[in-house]
Short mmCIF file of C-alpha atoms in Angstrom, two decimals:
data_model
loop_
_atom_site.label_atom_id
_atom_site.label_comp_id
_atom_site.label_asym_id
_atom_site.label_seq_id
_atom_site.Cartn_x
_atom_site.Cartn_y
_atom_site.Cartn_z
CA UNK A 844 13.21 -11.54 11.06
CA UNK A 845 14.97 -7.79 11.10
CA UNK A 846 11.38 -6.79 11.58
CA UNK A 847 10.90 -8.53 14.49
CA UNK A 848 13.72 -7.66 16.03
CA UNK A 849 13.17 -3.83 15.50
CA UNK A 850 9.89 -3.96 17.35
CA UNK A 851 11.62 -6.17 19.96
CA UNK A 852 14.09 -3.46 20.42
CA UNK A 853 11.16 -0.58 20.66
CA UNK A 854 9.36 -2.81 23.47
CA UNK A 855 12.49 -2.77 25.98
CA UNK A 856 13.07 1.03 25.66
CA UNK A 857 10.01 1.23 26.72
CA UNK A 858 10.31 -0.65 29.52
CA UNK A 859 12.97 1.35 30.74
CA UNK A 860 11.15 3.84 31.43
CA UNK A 861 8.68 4.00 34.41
CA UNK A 862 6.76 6.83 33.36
CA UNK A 863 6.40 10.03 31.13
CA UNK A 864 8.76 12.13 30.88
CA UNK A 865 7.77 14.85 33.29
CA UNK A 866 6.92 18.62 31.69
CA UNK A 867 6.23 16.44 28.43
CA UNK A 868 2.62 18.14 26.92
CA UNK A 869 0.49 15.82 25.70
CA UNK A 870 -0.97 16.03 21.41
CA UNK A 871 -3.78 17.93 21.22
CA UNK A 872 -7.50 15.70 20.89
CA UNK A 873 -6.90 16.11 16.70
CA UNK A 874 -4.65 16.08 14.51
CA UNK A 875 -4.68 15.83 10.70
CA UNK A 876 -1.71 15.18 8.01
CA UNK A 877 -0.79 14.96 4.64
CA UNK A 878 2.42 12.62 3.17
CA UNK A 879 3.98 11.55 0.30
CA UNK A 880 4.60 7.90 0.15
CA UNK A 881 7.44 5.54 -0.81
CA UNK A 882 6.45 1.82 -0.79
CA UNK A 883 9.80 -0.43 -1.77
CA UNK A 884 7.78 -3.40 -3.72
CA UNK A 885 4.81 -4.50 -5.28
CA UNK A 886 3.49 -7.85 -7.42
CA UNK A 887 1.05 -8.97 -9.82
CA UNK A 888 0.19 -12.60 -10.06
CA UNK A 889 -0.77 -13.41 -13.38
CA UNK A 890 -2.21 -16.65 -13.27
CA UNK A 891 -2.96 -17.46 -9.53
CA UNK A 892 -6.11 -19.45 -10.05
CA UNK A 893 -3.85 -21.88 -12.07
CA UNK A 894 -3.30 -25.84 -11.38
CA UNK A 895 0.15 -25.57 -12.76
CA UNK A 896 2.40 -24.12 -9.53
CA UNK A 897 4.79 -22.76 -11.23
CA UNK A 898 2.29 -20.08 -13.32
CA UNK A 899 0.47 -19.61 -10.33
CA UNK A 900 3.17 -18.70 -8.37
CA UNK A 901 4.48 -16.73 -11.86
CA UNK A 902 4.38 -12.48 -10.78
CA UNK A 903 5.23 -9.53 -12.40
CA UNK A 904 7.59 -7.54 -10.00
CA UNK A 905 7.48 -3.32 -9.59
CA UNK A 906 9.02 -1.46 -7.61
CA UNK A 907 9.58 2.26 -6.12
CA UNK A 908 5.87 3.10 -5.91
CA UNK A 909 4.92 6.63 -4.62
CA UNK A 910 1.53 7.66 -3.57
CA UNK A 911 -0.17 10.32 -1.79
CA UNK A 912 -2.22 10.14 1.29
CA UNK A 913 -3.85 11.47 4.44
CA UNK A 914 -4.53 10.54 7.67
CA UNK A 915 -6.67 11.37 10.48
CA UNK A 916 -6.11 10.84 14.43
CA UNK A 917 -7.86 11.33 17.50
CA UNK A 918 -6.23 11.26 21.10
CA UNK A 919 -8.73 8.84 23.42
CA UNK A 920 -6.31 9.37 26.60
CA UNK A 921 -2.94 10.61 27.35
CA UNK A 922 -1.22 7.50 25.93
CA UNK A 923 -3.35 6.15 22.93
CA UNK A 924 -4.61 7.49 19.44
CA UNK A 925 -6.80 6.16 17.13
CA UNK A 926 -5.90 7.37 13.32
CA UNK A 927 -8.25 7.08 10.21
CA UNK A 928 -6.17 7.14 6.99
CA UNK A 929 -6.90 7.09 3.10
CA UNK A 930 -4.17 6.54 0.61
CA UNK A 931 -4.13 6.42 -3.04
CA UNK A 932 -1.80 4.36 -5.02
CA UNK A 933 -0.86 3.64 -8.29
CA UNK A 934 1.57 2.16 -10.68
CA UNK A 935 1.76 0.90 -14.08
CA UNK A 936 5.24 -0.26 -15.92
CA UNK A 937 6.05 -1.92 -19.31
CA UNK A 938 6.38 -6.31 -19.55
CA UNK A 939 6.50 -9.26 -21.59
CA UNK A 940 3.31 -10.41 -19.68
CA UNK A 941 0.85 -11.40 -22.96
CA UNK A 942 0.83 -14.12 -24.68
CA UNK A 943 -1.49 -13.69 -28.03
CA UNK A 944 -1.97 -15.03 -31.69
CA UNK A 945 -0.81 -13.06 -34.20
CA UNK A 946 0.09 -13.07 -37.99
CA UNK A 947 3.11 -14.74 -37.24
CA UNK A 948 1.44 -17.57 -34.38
CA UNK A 949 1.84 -17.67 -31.15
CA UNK A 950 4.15 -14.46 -29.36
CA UNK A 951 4.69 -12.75 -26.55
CA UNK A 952 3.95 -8.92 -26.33
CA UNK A 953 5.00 -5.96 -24.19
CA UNK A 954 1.91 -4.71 -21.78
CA UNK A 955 1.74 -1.62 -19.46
CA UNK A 956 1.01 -3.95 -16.39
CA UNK A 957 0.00 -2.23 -13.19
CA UNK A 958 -3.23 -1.66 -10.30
CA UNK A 959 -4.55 0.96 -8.60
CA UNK A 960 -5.28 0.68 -4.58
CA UNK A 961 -7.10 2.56 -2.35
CA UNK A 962 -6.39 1.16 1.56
CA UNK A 963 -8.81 2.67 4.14
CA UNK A 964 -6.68 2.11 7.26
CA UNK A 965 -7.83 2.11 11.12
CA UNK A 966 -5.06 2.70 13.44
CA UNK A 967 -4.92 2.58 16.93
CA UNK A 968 -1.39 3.82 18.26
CA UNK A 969 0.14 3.90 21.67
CA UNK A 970 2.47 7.00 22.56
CA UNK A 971 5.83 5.61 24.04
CA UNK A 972 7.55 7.00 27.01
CA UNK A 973 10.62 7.55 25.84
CA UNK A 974 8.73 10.75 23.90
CA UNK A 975 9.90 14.73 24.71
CA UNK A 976 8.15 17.75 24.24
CA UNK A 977 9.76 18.11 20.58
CA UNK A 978 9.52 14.52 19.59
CA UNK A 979 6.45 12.12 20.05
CA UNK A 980 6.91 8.40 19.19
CA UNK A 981 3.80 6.14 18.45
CA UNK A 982 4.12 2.38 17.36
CA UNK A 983 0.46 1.11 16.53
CA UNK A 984 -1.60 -1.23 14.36
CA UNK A 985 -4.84 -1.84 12.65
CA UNK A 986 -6.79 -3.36 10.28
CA UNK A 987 -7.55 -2.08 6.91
CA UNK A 988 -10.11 -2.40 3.47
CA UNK A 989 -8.49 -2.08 0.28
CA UNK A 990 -10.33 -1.27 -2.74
CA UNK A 991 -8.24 -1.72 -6.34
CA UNK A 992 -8.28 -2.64 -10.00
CA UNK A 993 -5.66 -3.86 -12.19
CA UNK A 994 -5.21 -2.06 -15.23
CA UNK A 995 -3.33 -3.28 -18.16
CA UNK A 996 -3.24 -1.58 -21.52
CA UNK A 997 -1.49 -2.75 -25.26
CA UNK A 998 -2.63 -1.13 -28.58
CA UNK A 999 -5.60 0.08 -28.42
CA UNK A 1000 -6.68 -1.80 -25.50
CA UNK A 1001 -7.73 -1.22 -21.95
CA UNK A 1002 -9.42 -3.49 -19.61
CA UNK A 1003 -12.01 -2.67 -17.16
CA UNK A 1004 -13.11 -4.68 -14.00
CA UNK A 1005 -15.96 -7.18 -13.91
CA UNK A 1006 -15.38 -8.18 -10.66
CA UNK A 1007 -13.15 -7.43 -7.21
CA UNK A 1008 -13.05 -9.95 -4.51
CA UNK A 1009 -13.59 -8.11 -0.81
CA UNK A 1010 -9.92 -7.61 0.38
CA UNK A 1011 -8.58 -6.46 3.94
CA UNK A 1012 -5.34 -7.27 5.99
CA UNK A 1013 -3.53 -5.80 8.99
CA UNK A 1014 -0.98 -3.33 9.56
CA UNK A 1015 2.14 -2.38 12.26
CA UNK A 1016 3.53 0.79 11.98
CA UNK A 1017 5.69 3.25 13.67
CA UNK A 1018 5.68 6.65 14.04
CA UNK A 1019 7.19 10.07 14.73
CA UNK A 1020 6.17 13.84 15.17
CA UNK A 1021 8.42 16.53 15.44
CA UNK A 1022 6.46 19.62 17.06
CA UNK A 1023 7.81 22.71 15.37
CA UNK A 1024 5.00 24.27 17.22
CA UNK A 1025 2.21 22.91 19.31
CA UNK A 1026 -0.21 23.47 16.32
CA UNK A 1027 2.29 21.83 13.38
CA UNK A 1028 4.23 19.30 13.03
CA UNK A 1029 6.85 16.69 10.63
CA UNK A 1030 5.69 13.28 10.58
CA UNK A 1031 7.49 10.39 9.46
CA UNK A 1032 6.72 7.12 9.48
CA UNK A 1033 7.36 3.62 9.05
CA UNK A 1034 4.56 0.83 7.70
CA UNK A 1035 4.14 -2.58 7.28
CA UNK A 1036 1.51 -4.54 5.45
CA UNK A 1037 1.27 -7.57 3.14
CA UNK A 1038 -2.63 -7.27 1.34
CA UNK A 1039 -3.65 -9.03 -1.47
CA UNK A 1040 -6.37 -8.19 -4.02
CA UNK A 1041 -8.09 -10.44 -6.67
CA UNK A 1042 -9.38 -9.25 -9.06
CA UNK A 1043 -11.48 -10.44 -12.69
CA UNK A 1044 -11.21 -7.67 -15.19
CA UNK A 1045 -12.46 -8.00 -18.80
CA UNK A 1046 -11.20 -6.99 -22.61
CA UNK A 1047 -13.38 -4.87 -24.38
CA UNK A 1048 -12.27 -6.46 -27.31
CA UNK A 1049 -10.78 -9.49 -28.57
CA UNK A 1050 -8.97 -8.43 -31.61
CA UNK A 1051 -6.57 -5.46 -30.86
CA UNK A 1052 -4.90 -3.43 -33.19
CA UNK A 1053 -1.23 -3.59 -31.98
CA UNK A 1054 2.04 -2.24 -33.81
CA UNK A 1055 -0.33 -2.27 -37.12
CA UNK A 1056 -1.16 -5.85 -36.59
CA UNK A 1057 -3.87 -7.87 -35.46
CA UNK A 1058 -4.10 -10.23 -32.88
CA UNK A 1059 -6.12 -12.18 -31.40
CA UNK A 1060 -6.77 -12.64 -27.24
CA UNK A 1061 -7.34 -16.27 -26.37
CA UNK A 1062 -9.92 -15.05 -23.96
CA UNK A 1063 -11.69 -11.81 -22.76
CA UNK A 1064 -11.62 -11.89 -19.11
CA UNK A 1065 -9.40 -12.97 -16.95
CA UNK A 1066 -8.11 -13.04 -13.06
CA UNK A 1067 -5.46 -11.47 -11.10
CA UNK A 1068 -3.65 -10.81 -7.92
CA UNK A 1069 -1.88 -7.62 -6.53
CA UNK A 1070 0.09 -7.96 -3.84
CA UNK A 1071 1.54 -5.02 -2.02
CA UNK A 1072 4.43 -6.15 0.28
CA UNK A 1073 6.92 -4.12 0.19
CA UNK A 1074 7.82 -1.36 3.41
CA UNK A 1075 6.25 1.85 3.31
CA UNK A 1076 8.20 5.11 4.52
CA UNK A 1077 6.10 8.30 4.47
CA UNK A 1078 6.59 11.76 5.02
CA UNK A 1079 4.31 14.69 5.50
CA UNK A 1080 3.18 17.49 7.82
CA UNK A 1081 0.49 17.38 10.31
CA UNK A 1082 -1.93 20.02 11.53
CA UNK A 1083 -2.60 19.43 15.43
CA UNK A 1084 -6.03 21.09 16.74
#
């Protein structure tokens, strides 16, 4: 709802504004930058091609996820851009997310749980009025391919994919540019996006050495879902040519 209304709000400033701002200069035709990334929330679904709704629905919540990333744009007319962008992202924390049999039966082990992403982003943005000469501001959206895995390691265990399902979604973002000169700028921005990846991944082995036991995996492949849905803030600096 609170997003809704923030993009409401950006659509009547605009409106109250006839035209550009006159003496505003327009971006240059290029313009390439390079951020750091803060994305609020992330899942993994566990089981999510289970019968029983309450495992399927069962995830594995992480949070405060930085990544690195660039992004590409190209001016097509005074008041629209079109923006190529590559990110890389990646995050792995510590859970009770395993069930296993070991010496003692049936338990529960800790797992470094987590996925790498890789969203290829096309953006087309739209340059509002309201911008100056020192501040440009862009509100946009796109549609994206992500490319991930999820990796999970215990003992002396990894997994390894067997198989990724082809994943895209859709993106609104908005975005700023302050000019420090007409060749550089500070970008911020603003993102939002709700993808989800399945993916099959597969144990190399099915008795793992872990804390000088061994257990036993009830099976050696199995499926998953990331989800990244949390807000994405970014900051970086721009190159305009």
């Amino acid at each position: 709802m609170l997003r809704k209304y923030f993009f409401l709000a950006i659509v009547l400033a605009s409106c109250l504004f006839q035209g550009r701002l006159q003496g505003q200069e327009i971006y240059r035709d290029f313009s390439l930058s390079l951020n750091y990334n803060y994305t609020t929330t992330a899942r993994i679904y566990l089981n999510p091609k289970s019968p029983v709704e309450i495992l399927r629905n069962n995830a594995f919540y992480m949070e405060d996820i930085f990544s690195p990333s660039a992004d590409l744009r190209y001016r097509l007319n005074d008041d629209i851009l079109l923006g190529l962008s590559i990110e890389y992202i990646k995050k792995v924390q510590s859970g009770p997310n395993l069930t296993v049999l070991g010496s003692e039966g049936t338990q529960t082990v800790m797992v470094e749980d987590g996925f790498r992403v890789i969203p290829f982003e096309l953006t087309a943005y739209y340059l509002l009025p309201f911008s100056t000469e020192k501040f440009k501001f862009l509100m946009g959206g796109g549609v994206a391919y992500y490319y991930g895995d999820h990796l999970r390691k215990f003992g002396d265990e990894e997994v390894s994919n067997l198989k990724r399902e082809f994943a895209y979604g859709i993106q609104a973002v908005v975005s700023s540019d302050y000019m420090i000169t007409n060749f550089l700028s500070v970008r911020g921005e603003m993102k939002f996006r709700d993808p989800e990846l399945e993916v099959t991944s597969k144990y190399k082995n099915q008795r793992v050495n872990y804390n000088g036991s061994t257990i036993v995996l009830a099976q050696d492949t199995f499926q998953s879902k990331i989800n990244i849905d949390g807000v994405t803030f970014t900051l970086g600096m721009a190159f305009h040519f």
